[in-house]
Amino acid sequence: MDALITFWSHSLAALVFGALVVWRLGVGTHLPGQRLLLAAFALTCCWAWLTAIGTSDGLVRYAETARNLVWVGLLYSLSARGRERQHGVSLVYGAVAAVLGLQLAVDGLALLSGSGSAEETAVLLRTTAAAGSLVLVHNLYGQAAPASRPSIRFAMLALAMTWIYDLNLYTVHFLDTAAAAKLASWRGVVMALTAPLFALGARNDDGWRIRLSRAATFQTLSLLAICAYFAVMTVLATVLRGAGWDVLRGLVVALLAIMTVGGMVLLPSARARSWAKVKLAKHLFEHRYDYRTEWLRFTATLGSAGPDGAPLGERVVKAFADILDAPGGVLLVEDSAGAIASGAAWNWASRGNPGVEPDATRALWAAIEREGRVLDLDAYRRGAGDARDLALEIPHWIIANDCAWAGVPLIHHERLVGLVLLAAPDYRRALDWEDFDLLRAAGRQAASSLAEAHGQEALSDARRFEEFNRRFAFIMHDIKNLVSQLSLLSRNAERHAENAEFRADMIATLKGSVGKMNDLLARLSPQAVNRARRAEPQPLRPILAAAIAAKRRDHDVRLLGDASPWALVDGASLEQAVGHLLQNAVEASPPDQPVTVRVAAHGDGVTVSIADKGCGMDGEFVRTRLFQPFSSTKPDGFGIGAFEARALVTAMGGRMSVDSAPGAGTTFSIFLPAADADSAREDTRKSA
C-alpha cells in the first residue's frame, strides 16, 4: 500500500512540475533568475519521477540534494538583486551549500560502506539543511521591500512548505524509521500542492526584489552558526559511538571538549562579542555601519525626552556611545563665564576635571572649533594619525585618562557648542574615515539639538524677566498713586497735626498704605505668577466704597445708583481696577467738577461706570493708545492705569468699554456677571 501511495503521489508531483517546465520554456528564460527557476522545476520533476519508479535510494538522494542546491541558488539570486550587495549574504548561502555538499559526500559514503552511523549522519545533515533553508526563506521574505512581498509571497510559501515537510520527515526518521517511511510515501502529494503556488509566484518573477539588511544577515549567521554547532556536535557524537580506533576516539573526545569549552567561554565574553562584531562588519560588509538604522536610533535617542526621561546632555552622550559601542562618555560645554566644564555624563567613571588646566582646555576648544575634526585619542597617544591632529595640544587631564578614546565636536553655525568624550569599548579598535564621517554628521545634528535647547532656555528666561518687568511696571504705577496720597497727607499734617481726628485718620491711612505696599511686594514674588485670582459672589458696595475713600481726600468722588447688587468678582482686583480709573478721572477733572461712580443692574449683569468732566479723548487716541502700556498724555504719567484696569477686569471674567469725546469728558464702564445675594449668603453661612 505504501509503495502504491509513493508511486501515485510522486507521479502526480512529477506531472505538475513537468507542466511547469513546459510553461516556463514557453514563456522564455532571458534572465539568470528565470533560468534557475526553470532548472529548479526540472530537477524537482526528475526527483519526483525517480522516487515514483522506485530507482536506487542513492540516485534519489542525489537528485533531492541537487534540487535543494538549485532552490538555494535561486534564493541567492533573489537576494543579489538589490542595489547593494552585502558580503555576509555570500557566507550565509555558502554555509547552507556546504551542508548540502557534505550531504552528498556522506550519502556516497553510506552507499559504498552500508554503515549505519553514516546513514544516521546523512539524515542529520538533511535535517540541518532543511532547517538552514527555512531560515533563509524566513529572512529573505522578512527583509523584502514591502512593495515586492505580494509577488514573492506564493513562491516563499511553497518553499517553506517543502522544507517544513522535509524537516519533520527527517526528524521523525531519526527517531522512528517506520513512521518516517509512511510520511515519505505522502511526500509527493505535498510537492504537488506546492506547484500551483510556484506557478502563481512565477507569473511576475521580474518584480521580485529582495534587500537584506545587516540585522537580517547577522540573524541568519547566528541561527546558522547555532545549527552548525549542534550538527557538528551530533555528527561527532555519532562518529564517537561507532568508532573502533582508540586514536580516533581520543581525537573526537578532544574536539568535543574544545567546542564545549569554547562555547562556554567565548559566548558570555563582552570582549569576544565586540571583536566578532568588528571583524564581521569589516570583512562581510561594504560599509561598517547601516546608516539608516544608526540615524534612526541616534535621532530617537536625542528626542526620547519623557516626563522621567534623562536630560538632553545625557541623551547626547548616549546617542554617540551607541554608535561606537562605547560604555559611556562625558559632554564638555562652555559655561556663561567662558570656562570649559562638564555639562553632562553617562556611565563616565573618570575623575578628570577640565578646570585643572583651563588655558590648555580653552586652547583645545578654539582649535577644534576652527578645524572641526574628530579626535582619535589612541592614535594621538601613539603619535600616529593625521598631522593636523598631532599638532593639537590636548590637555594632560585627557591624555592621562586611558579611558578616553574619542572626542566628537558638536558644531552649530561654525561655533563649537560642545565636545563629547567617549570611553573605550571592550575591544579597542582604531577609528577610520567611516567613523569620522558619521560622527561629524551626527555631531552637527546633536549640536542643533543643544543649540535649540539653549535657545529655548534663554527664551524662557527672557519671558520670566518680561513677566517680572510687566508686574514691576504695574507696581510702580500703584506706588506712584501711594506716593501722591502720602504727599498730600504730609502737607495736611503740617496744618492739622494738633487735630485728634486728623491724627486718627492719618494713622489709618498710613496703615492702609503699608498694607498695600506689602501686597505690592508680594506681587513681585515668582509665586505670584501662578497665583490665580478667583472670582466669587461679593457685594459691590464695600469694594467701591474702599476705592472711593482712597481718592475722596483729593477730589470730590460720588457714588450714585443702587450699590447693593452682588457680582462675581475678585474683590482686590476690582478695587484696584476702579482705583486706577478713579485716579485718571481725578487727574483729568477740574477741581470743581465731581467724579461719579454709578452702579446699575441689568438682567444677568451689573455695570459700574466711572465718569469725569475732563478734557476727554478723541477716537484715534482711544483706539490706538489708551490701552497700550507706557502711553500717556500726562507729563508725569506712566501710561499703565487703563491697561492694567482692563487686564484685571478681563481676568475676573468681566469686560470694559470707554466712551469719550474731546471737551465732553470720559466714561469708563465695567460690565460684571451678576450673582444671587441670597444664595451667596446661604453658601457663606454653610461654610462658616
PDB file of C-alpha atoms in Angstrom, residues 28-275:
ATOM      1  CA  GLY A  28      11.164  32.265 -22.101  1.00  0.00           C
ATOM      2  CA  THR A  29      14.236  32.390 -19.858  1.00  0.00           C
ATOM      3  CA  HIS A  30      16.075  35.609 -20.573  1.00  0.00           C
ATOM      4  CA  LEU A  31      17.307  36.367 -17.054  1.00  0.00           C
ATOM      5  CA  PRO A  32      19.578  34.237 -14.807  1.00  0.00           C
ATOM      6  CA  GLY A  33      16.837  34.022 -12.180  1.00  0.00           C
ATOM      7  CA  GLN A  34      14.377  32.675 -14.756  1.00  0.00           C
ATOM      8  CA  ARG A  35      16.858  30.017 -15.849  1.00  0.00           C
ATOM      9  CA  LEU A  36      17.432  28.977 -12.243  1.00  0.00           C
ATOM     10  CA  LEU A  37      13.690  28.727 -11.720  1.00  0.00           C
ATOM     11  CA  LEU A  38      13.380  26.503 -14.781  1.00  0.00           C
ATOM     12  CA  ALA A  39      16.248  24.308 -13.532  1.00  0.00           C
ATOM     13  CA  ALA A  40      14.628  24.025 -10.102  1.00  0.00           C
ATOM     14  CA  PHE A  41      11.331  22.925 -11.674  1.00  0.00           C
ATOM     15  CA  ALA A  42      13.152  20.382 -13.861  1.00  0.00           C
ATOM     16  CA  LEU A  43      15.202  18.865 -11.024  1.00  0.00           C
ATOM     17  CA  THR A  44      12.128  18.679  -8.802  1.00  0.00           C
ATOM     18  CA  CYS A  45      10.318  16.863 -11.599  1.00  0.00           C
ATOM     19  CA  CYS A  46      13.272  14.465 -12.022  1.00  0.00           C
ATOM     20  CA  TRP A  47      13.467  13.765  -8.297  1.00  0.00           C
ATOM     21  CA  ALA A  48       9.731  13.059  -8.103  1.00  0.00           C
ATOM     22  CA  TRP A  49       9.848  10.708 -11.123  1.00  0.00           C
ATOM     23  CA  LEU A  50      12.878   8.809  -9.786  1.00  0.00           C
ATOM     24  CA  THR A  51      11.125   8.372  -6.450  1.00  0.00           C
ATOM     25  CA  ALA A  52       7.926   7.200  -8.166  1.00  0.00           C
ATOM     26  CA  ILE A  53       9.597   4.483 -10.288  1.00  0.00           C
ATOM     27  CA  GLY A  54      11.464   3.198  -7.247  1.00  0.00           C
ATOM     28  CA  THR A  55      15.018   3.541  -8.516  1.00  0.00           C
ATOM     29  CA  SER A  56      18.007   3.188  -6.179  1.00  0.00           C
ATOM     30  CA  ASP A  57      17.987   5.239  -2.954  1.00  0.00           C
ATOM     31  CA  GLY A  58      21.382   6.736  -3.766  1.00  0.00           C
ATOM     32  CA  LEU A  59      20.201   8.237  -7.054  1.00  0.00           C
ATOM     33  CA  VAL A  60      17.045   9.626  -5.403  1.00  0.00           C
ATOM     34  CA  ARG A  61      19.102  11.228  -2.659  1.00  0.00           C
ATOM     35  CA  TYR A  62      21.480  12.798  -5.165  1.00  0.00           C
ATOM     36  CA  ALA A  63      18.513  14.188  -7.097  1.00  0.00           C
ATOM     37  CA  GLU A  64      16.988  15.593  -3.906  1.00  0.00           C
ATOM     38  CA  THR A  65      20.242  17.287  -2.923  1.00  0.00           C
ATOM     39  CA  ALA A  66      20.664  18.745  -6.411  1.00  0.00           C
ATOM     40  CA  ARG A  67      17.075  20.039  -6.240  1.00  0.00           C
ATOM     41  CA  ASN A  68      17.755  21.750  -2.908  1.00  0.00           C
ATOM     42  CA  LEU A  69      21.008  23.255  -4.182  1.00  0.00           C
ATOM     43  CA  VAL A  70      19.249  24.860  -7.148  1.00  0.00           C
ATOM     44  CA  TRP A  71      16.456  26.220  -4.947  1.00  0.00           C
ATOM     45  CA  VAL A  72      19.046  27.730  -2.578  1.00  0.00           C
ATOM     46  CA  GLY A  73      20.840  29.167  -5.616  1.00  0.00           C
ATOM     47  CA  LEU A  74      17.593  30.777  -6.725  1.00  0.00           C
ATOM     48  CA  LEU A  75      17.171  32.363  -3.294  1.00  0.00           C
ATOM     49  CA  TYR A  76      20.722  33.685  -3.509  1.00  0.00           C
ATOM     50  CA  SER A  77      19.978  35.138  -6.943  1.00  0.00           C
ATOM     51  CA  LEU A  78      16.967  36.943  -5.499  1.00  0.00           C
ATOM     52  CA  SER A  79      18.997  38.314  -2.600  1.00  0.00           C
ATOM     53  CA  ALA A  80      21.597  39.718  -5.011  1.00  0.00           C
ATOM     54  CA  ARG A  81      19.078  41.789  -6.992  1.00  0.00           C
ATOM     55  CA  GLY A  82      19.171  44.693  -4.511  1.00  0.00           C
ATOM     56  CA  ARG A  83      21.081  47.886  -5.192  1.00  0.00           C
ATOM     57  CA  GLU A  84      23.923  46.992  -2.853  1.00  0.00           C
ATOM     58  CA  ARG A  85      25.208  43.510  -2.124  1.00  0.00           C
ATOM     59  CA  GLN A  86      26.418  42.633   1.349  1.00  0.00           C
ATOM     60  CA  HIS A  87      29.351  40.238   1.600  1.00  0.00           C
ATOM     61  CA  GLY A  88      27.754  38.478   4.554  1.00  0.00           C
ATOM     62  CA  VAL A  89      24.990  37.127   2.292  1.00  0.00           C
ATOM     63  CA  SER A  90      27.504  35.043   0.326  1.00  0.00           C
ATOM     64  CA  LEU A  91      28.785  33.451   3.524  1.00  0.00           C
ATOM     65  CA  VAL A  92      25.265  32.557   4.680  1.00  0.00           C
ATOM     66  CA  TYR A  93      24.408  30.817   1.428  1.00  0.00           C
ATOM     67  CA  GLY A  94      27.849  29.270   1.279  1.00  0.00           C
ATOM     68  CA  ALA A  95      27.238  27.692   4.681  1.00  0.00           C
ATOM     69  CA  VAL A  96      23.969  26.100   3.538  1.00  0.00           C
ATOM     70  CA  ALA A  97      25.581  24.967   0.282  1.00  0.00           C
ATOM     71  CA  ALA A  98      28.461  23.444   2.268  1.00  0.00           C
ATOM     72  CA  VAL A  99      25.990  21.419   4.322  1.00  0.00           C
ATOM     73  CA  LEU A 100      24.377  20.164   1.117  1.00  0.00           C
ATOM     74  CA  GLY A 101      27.800  19.335  -0.321  1.00  0.00           C
ATOM     75  CA  LEU A 102      28.741  17.427   2.814  1.00  0.00           C
ATOM     76  CA  GLN A 103      25.417  15.661   2.495  1.00  0.00           C
ATOM     77  CA  LEU A 104      26.416  14.430  -0.979  1.00  0.00           C
ATOM     78  CA  ALA A 105      29.704  13.097   0.397  1.00  0.00           C
ATOM     79  CA  VAL A 106      28.070  11.327   3.328  1.00  0.00           C
ATOM     80  CA  ASP A 107      25.393   9.841   1.027  1.00  0.00           C
ATOM     81  CA  GLY A 108      28.167   8.407  -1.152  1.00  0.00           C
ATOM     82  CA  LEU A 109      29.966   7.025   1.900  1.00  0.00           C
ATOM     83  CA  ALA A 110      26.760   5.416   3.154  1.00  0.00           C
ATOM     84  CA  LEU A 111      26.088   3.898  -0.273  1.00  0.00           C
ATOM     85  CA  LEU A 112      29.575   2.412  -0.518  1.00  0.00           C
ATOM     86  CA  SER A 113      30.063   1.204   3.059  1.00  0.00           C
ATOM     87  CA  GLY A 114      26.499   0.482   4.143  1.00  0.00           C
ATOM     88  CA  SER A 115      27.435   1.813   7.586  1.00  0.00           C
ATOM     89  CA  GLY A 116      24.549   2.595   9.941  1.00  0.00           C
ATOM     90  CA  SER A 117      26.411   5.512  11.517  1.00  0.00           C
ATOM     91  CA  ALA A 118      26.915   7.093   8.065  1.00  0.00           C
ATOM     92  CA  GLU A 119      23.197   6.690   7.415  1.00  0.00           C
ATOM     93  CA  GLU A 120      22.376   8.486  10.661  1.00  0.00           C
ATOM     94  CA  THR A 121      24.834  11.248   9.798  1.00  0.00           C
ATOM     95  CA  ALA A 122      23.204  11.685   6.368  1.00  0.00           C
ATOM     96  CA  VAL A 123      19.780  12.043   7.949  1.00  0.00           C
ATOM     97  CA  LEU A 124      21.136  14.566  10.428  1.00  0.00           C
ATOM     98  CA  LEU A 125      22.699  16.615   7.619  1.00  0.00           C
ATOM     99  CA  ARG A 126      19.408  16.619   5.713  1.00  0.00           C
ATOM    100  CA  THR A 127      17.669  17.871   8.844  1.00  0.00           C
ATOM    101  CA  THR A 128      20.253  20.627   9.200  1.00  0.00           C
ATOM    102  CA  ALA A 129      19.967  21.577   5.511  1.00  0.00           C
ATOM    103  CA  ALA A 130      16.176  21.820   5.756  1.00  0.00           C
ATOM    104  CA  ALA A 131      16.431  23.982   8.885  1.00  0.00           C
ATOM    105  CA  GLY A 132      19.034  26.259   7.283  1.00  0.00           C
ATOM    106  CA  SER A 133      16.960  26.626   4.118  1.00  0.00           C
ATOM    107  CA  LEU A 134      13.918  27.585   6.181  1.00  0.00           C
ATOM    108  CA  VAL A 135      15.996  30.255   7.916  1.00  0.00           C
ATOM    109  CA  LEU A 136      16.959  31.671   4.510  1.00  0.00           C
ATOM    110  CA  VAL A 137      13.339  31.764   3.331  1.00  0.00           C
ATOM    111  CA  HIS A 138      12.200  33.462   6.536  1.00  0.00           C
ATOM    112  CA  ASN A 139      14.871  36.157   6.432  1.00  0.00           C
ATOM    113  CA  LEU A 140      14.534  36.807   2.712  1.00  0.00           C
ATOM    114  CA  TYR A 141      10.806  37.347   2.952  1.00  0.00           C
ATOM    115  CA  GLY A 142      11.099  39.352   6.153  1.00  0.00           C
ATOM    116  CA  GLN A 143      13.643  41.743   4.617  1.00  0.00           C
ATOM    117  CA  ALA A 144      11.985  42.078   1.194  1.00  0.00           C
ATOM    118  CA  ALA A 145      10.806  45.510   0.109  1.00  0.00           C
ATOM    119  CA  PRO A 146       7.134  45.934   1.127  1.00  0.00           C
ATOM    120  CA  ALA A 147       6.080  46.556  -2.478  1.00  0.00           C
ATOM    121  CA  SER A 148       7.652  43.275  -3.666  1.00  0.00           C
ATOM    122  CA  ARG A 149       6.247  40.957  -0.986  1.00  0.00           C
ATOM    123  CA  PRO A 150       2.952  40.239  -2.799  1.00  0.00           C
ATOM    124  CA  SER A 151       4.844  38.974  -5.854  1.00  0.00           C
ATOM    125  CA  ILE A 152       7.132  36.606  -3.910  1.00  0.00           C
ATOM    126  CA  ARG A 153       4.654  35.535  -1.226  1.00  0.00           C
ATOM    127  CA  PHE A 154       3.424  32.397  -3.024  1.00  0.00           C
ATOM    128  CA  ALA A 155       6.908  31.198  -4.020  1.00  0.00           C
ATOM    129  CA  MET A 156       8.219  31.658  -0.472  1.00  0.00           C
ATOM    130  CA  LEU A 157       5.177  29.824   0.914  1.00  0.00           C
ATOM    131  CA  ALA A 158       5.800  26.907  -1.468  1.00  0.00           C
ATOM    132  CA  LEU A 159       9.465  26.641  -0.439  1.00  0.00           C
ATOM    133  CA  ALA A 160       8.509  26.869   3.218  1.00  0.00           C
ATOM    134  CA  MET A 161       6.005  24.003   2.779  1.00  0.00           C
ATOM    135  CA  THR A 162       8.671  21.901   1.050  1.00  0.00           C
ATOM    136  CA  TRP A 163      11.347  22.289   3.683  1.00  0.00           C
ATOM    137  CA  ILE A 164       8.980  22.186   6.664  1.00  0.00           C
ATOM    138  CA  TYR A 165       7.777  18.767   5.487  1.00  0.00           C
ATOM    139  CA  ASP A 166      11.397  17.665   4.905  1.00  0.00           C
ATOM    140  CA  LEU A 167      12.411  18.885   8.357  1.00  0.00           C
ATOM    141  CA  ASN A 168       9.621  16.949  10.038  1.00  0.00           C
ATOM    142  CA  LEU A 169      10.275  13.873   7.862  1.00  0.00           C
ATOM    143  CA  TYR A 170      13.966  13.610   8.732  1.00  0.00           C
ATOM    144  CA  THR A 171      13.401  14.451  12.373  1.00  0.00           C
ATOM    145  CA  VAL A 172      10.899  11.569  12.620  1.00  0.00           C
ATOM    146  CA  HIS A 173      13.289   9.355  10.633  1.00  0.00           C
ATOM    147  CA  PHE A 174      15.983   9.941  13.226  1.00  0.00           C
ATOM    148  CA  LEU A 175      13.576   8.760  15.927  1.00  0.00           C
ATOM    149  CA  ASP A 176      11.321   6.190  14.193  1.00  0.00           C
ATOM    150  CA  THR A 177      12.247   4.753  10.793  1.00  0.00           C
ATOM    151  CA  ALA A 178       8.891   3.019  10.227  1.00  0.00           C
ATOM    152  CA  ALA A 179       6.856   6.156  10.825  1.00  0.00           C
ATOM    153  CA  ALA A 180       9.193   8.097   8.566  1.00  0.00           C
ATOM    154  CA  ALA A 181       8.580   5.637   5.712  1.00  0.00           C
ATOM    155  CA  LYS A 182       4.836   6.351   5.846  1.00  0.00           C
ATOM    156  CA  LEU A 183       5.489  10.117   5.819  1.00  0.00           C
ATOM    157  CA  ALA A 184       7.857   9.721   2.847  1.00  0.00           C
ATOM    158  CA  SER A 185       5.146   7.994   0.781  1.00  0.00           C
ATOM    159  CA  TRP A 186       2.904  11.101   1.011  1.00  0.00           C
ATOM    160  CA  ARG A 187       5.733  13.489   0.240  1.00  0.00           C
ATOM    161  CA  GLY A 188       4.781  13.660  -3.420  1.00  0.00           C
ATOM    162  CA  VAL A 189       1.305  14.986  -2.561  1.00  0.00           C
ATOM    163  CA  VAL A 190       2.854  17.854  -0.614  1.00  0.00           C
ATOM    164  CA  MET A 191       5.176  18.670  -3.502  1.00  0.00           C
ATOM    165  CA  ALA A 192       2.257  18.575  -5.944  1.00  0.00           C
ATOM    166  CA  LEU A 193       0.372  21.053  -3.743  1.00  0.00           C
ATOM    167  CA  THR A 194       3.294  23.493  -3.930  1.00  0.00           C
ATOM    168  CA  ALA A 195       3.222  23.558  -7.746  1.00  0.00           C
ATOM    169  CA  PRO A 196       0.226  25.968  -8.027  1.00  0.00           C
ATOM    170  CA  LEU A 197       1.919  28.278  -5.526  1.00  0.00           C
ATOM    171  CA  PHE A 198       5.090  28.268  -7.615  1.00  0.00           C
ATOM    172  CA  ALA A 199       3.004  28.984 -10.708  1.00  0.00           C
ATOM    173  CA  LEU A 200       1.287  31.965  -9.042  1.00  0.00           C
ATOM    174  CA  GLY A 201       4.625  33.333  -7.835  1.00  0.00           C
ATOM    175  CA  ALA A 202       6.385  32.787 -11.177  1.00  0.00           C
ATOM    176  CA  ARG A 203       3.881  34.910 -13.094  1.00  0.00           C
ATOM    177  CA  ASN A 204       5.738  38.089 -12.038  1.00  0.00           C
ATOM    178  CA  ASP A 205       9.238  36.953 -11.187  1.00  0.00           C
ATOM    179  CA  ASP A 206      10.637  40.134 -12.775  1.00  0.00           C
ATOM    180  CA  GLY A 207       9.118  42.088  -9.867  1.00  0.00           C
ATOM    181  CA  TRP A 208      10.902  40.074  -7.165  1.00  0.00           C
ATOM    182  CA  ARG A 209      13.102  42.485  -5.230  1.00  0.00           C
ATOM    183  CA  ILE A 210      14.946  41.453  -2.083  1.00  0.00           C
ATOM    184  CA  ARG A 211      17.203  43.687   0.005  1.00  0.00           C
ATOM    185  CA  LEU A 212      18.876  42.175   3.039  1.00  0.00           C
ATOM    186  CA  SER A 213      19.661  44.446   5.969  1.00  0.00           C
ATOM    187  CA  ARG A 214      22.528  43.950   8.389  1.00  0.00           C
ATOM    188  CA  ALA A 215      20.087  42.786  11.011  1.00  0.00           C
ATOM    189  CA  ALA A 216      18.860  40.023   8.689  1.00  0.00           C
ATOM    190  CA  THR A 217      22.376  38.921   7.847  1.00  0.00           C
ATOM    191  CA  PHE A 218      23.537  38.827  11.467  1.00  0.00           C
ATOM    192  CA  GLN A 219      20.366  36.992  12.449  1.00  0.00           C
ATOM    193  CA  THR A 220      20.847  34.455   9.676  1.00  0.00           C
ATOM    194  CA  LEU A 221      24.508  33.945  10.560  1.00  0.00           C
ATOM    195  CA  SER A 222      23.629  33.470  14.218  1.00  0.00           C
ATOM    196  CA  LEU A 223      20.926  30.903  13.502  1.00  0.00           C
ATOM    197  CA  LEU A 224      23.099  29.026  11.036  1.00  0.00           C
ATOM    198  CA  ALA A 225      26.016  29.066  13.470  1.00  0.00           C
ATOM    199  CA  ILE A 226      23.790  27.561  16.162  1.00  0.00           C
ATOM    200  CA  CYS A 227      22.500  24.911  13.737  1.00  0.00           C
ATOM    201  CA  ALA A 228      26.031  24.140  12.553  1.00  0.00           C
ATOM    202  CA  TYR A 229      27.291  23.887  16.131  1.00  0.00           C
ATOM    203  CA  PHE A 230      24.661  21.343  17.112  1.00  0.00           C
ATOM    204  CA  ALA A 231      25.040  19.478  13.808  1.00  0.00           C
ATOM    205  CA  VAL A 232      28.799  19.122  14.247  1.00  0.00           C
ATOM    206  CA  MET A 233      28.361  18.084  17.863  1.00  0.00           C
ATOM    207  CA  THR A 234      25.833  15.412  16.846  1.00  0.00           C
ATOM    208  CA  VAL A 235      27.991  14.151  13.984  1.00  0.00           C
ATOM    209  CA  LEU A 236      30.987  13.873  16.283  1.00  0.00           C
ATOM    210  CA  ALA A 237      28.884  12.083  18.871  1.00  0.00           C
ATOM    211  CA  THR A 238      27.688   9.632  16.198  1.00  0.00           C
ATOM    212  CA  VAL A 239      31.247   9.018  14.997  1.00  0.00           C
ATOM    213  CA  LEU A 240      32.390   8.590  18.575  1.00  0.00           C
ATOM    214  CA  ARG A 241      29.677   5.994  19.167  1.00  0.00           C
ATOM    215  CA  GLY A 242      30.625   3.950  16.079  1.00  0.00           C
ATOM    216  CA  ALA A 243      34.393   4.493  16.022  1.00  0.00           C
ATOM    217  CA  GLY A 244      36.586   1.499  16.632  1.00  0.00           C
ATOM    218  CA  TRP A 245      40.032   3.109  16.767  1.00  0.00           C
ATOM    219  CA  ASP A 246      41.207   4.454  20.092  1.00  0.00           C
ATOM    220  CA  VAL A 247      43.180   7.252  18.418  1.00  0.00           C
ATOM    221  CA  LEU A 248      40.112   8.418  16.502  1.00  0.00           C
ATOM    222  CA  ARG A 249      38.009   8.187  19.647  1.00  0.00           C
ATOM    223  CA  GLY A 250      40.523  10.313  21.532  1.00  0.00           C
ATOM    224  CA  LEU A 251      40.610  12.947  18.791  1.00  0.00           C
ATOM    225  CA  VAL A 252      36.824  13.166  18.718  1.00  0.00           C
ATOM    226  CA  VAL A 253      36.617  13.482  22.502  1.00  0.00           C
ATOM    227  CA  ALA A 254      39.230  16.248  22.445  1.00  0.00           C
ATOM    228  CA  LEU A 255      37.388  18.104  19.683  1.00  0.00           C
ATOM    229  CA  LEU A 256      34.113  17.812  21.569  1.00  0.00           C
ATOM    230  CA  ALA A 257      35.748  19.183  24.714  1.00  0.00           C
ATOM    231  CA  ILE A 258      37.307  22.113  22.826  1.00  0.00           C
ATOM    232  CA  MET A 259      33.989  23.058  21.220  1.00  0.00           C
ATOM    233  CA  THR A 260      32.121  22.838  24.522  1.00  0.00           C
ATOM    234  CA  VAL A 261      34.661  24.897  26.454  1.00  0.00           C
ATOM    235  CA  GLY A 262      34.907  27.411  23.612  1.00  0.00           C
ATOM    236  CA  GLY A 263      31.154  27.887  23.584  1.00  0.00           C
ATOM    237  CA  MET A 264      31.046  28.347  27.354  1.00  0.00           C
ATOM    238  CA  VAL A 265      33.953  30.811  27.474  1.00  0.00           C
ATOM    239  CA  LEU A 266      33.583  32.912  24.332  1.00  0.00           C
ATOM    240  CA  LEU A 267      29.845  33.485  24.170  1.00  0.00           C
ATOM    241  CA  PRO A 268      29.490  35.248  27.581  1.00  0.00           C
ATOM    242  CA  SER A 269      32.586  37.424  26.924  1.00  0.00           C
ATOM    243  CA  ALA A 270      31.765  41.021  26.019  1.00  0.00           C
ATOM    244  CA  ARG A 271      35.229  41.478  24.501  1.00  0.00           C
ATOM    245  CA  ALA A 272      34.796  38.390  22.323  1.00  0.00           C
ATOM    246  CA  ARG A 273      31.419  39.584  21.106  1.00  0.00           C
ATOM    247  CA  SER A 274      32.822  43.056  20.340  1.00  0.00           C
ATOM    248  CA  TRP A 275      35.740  41.509  18.440  1.00  0.00           C
TER     249      TRP A 275
END
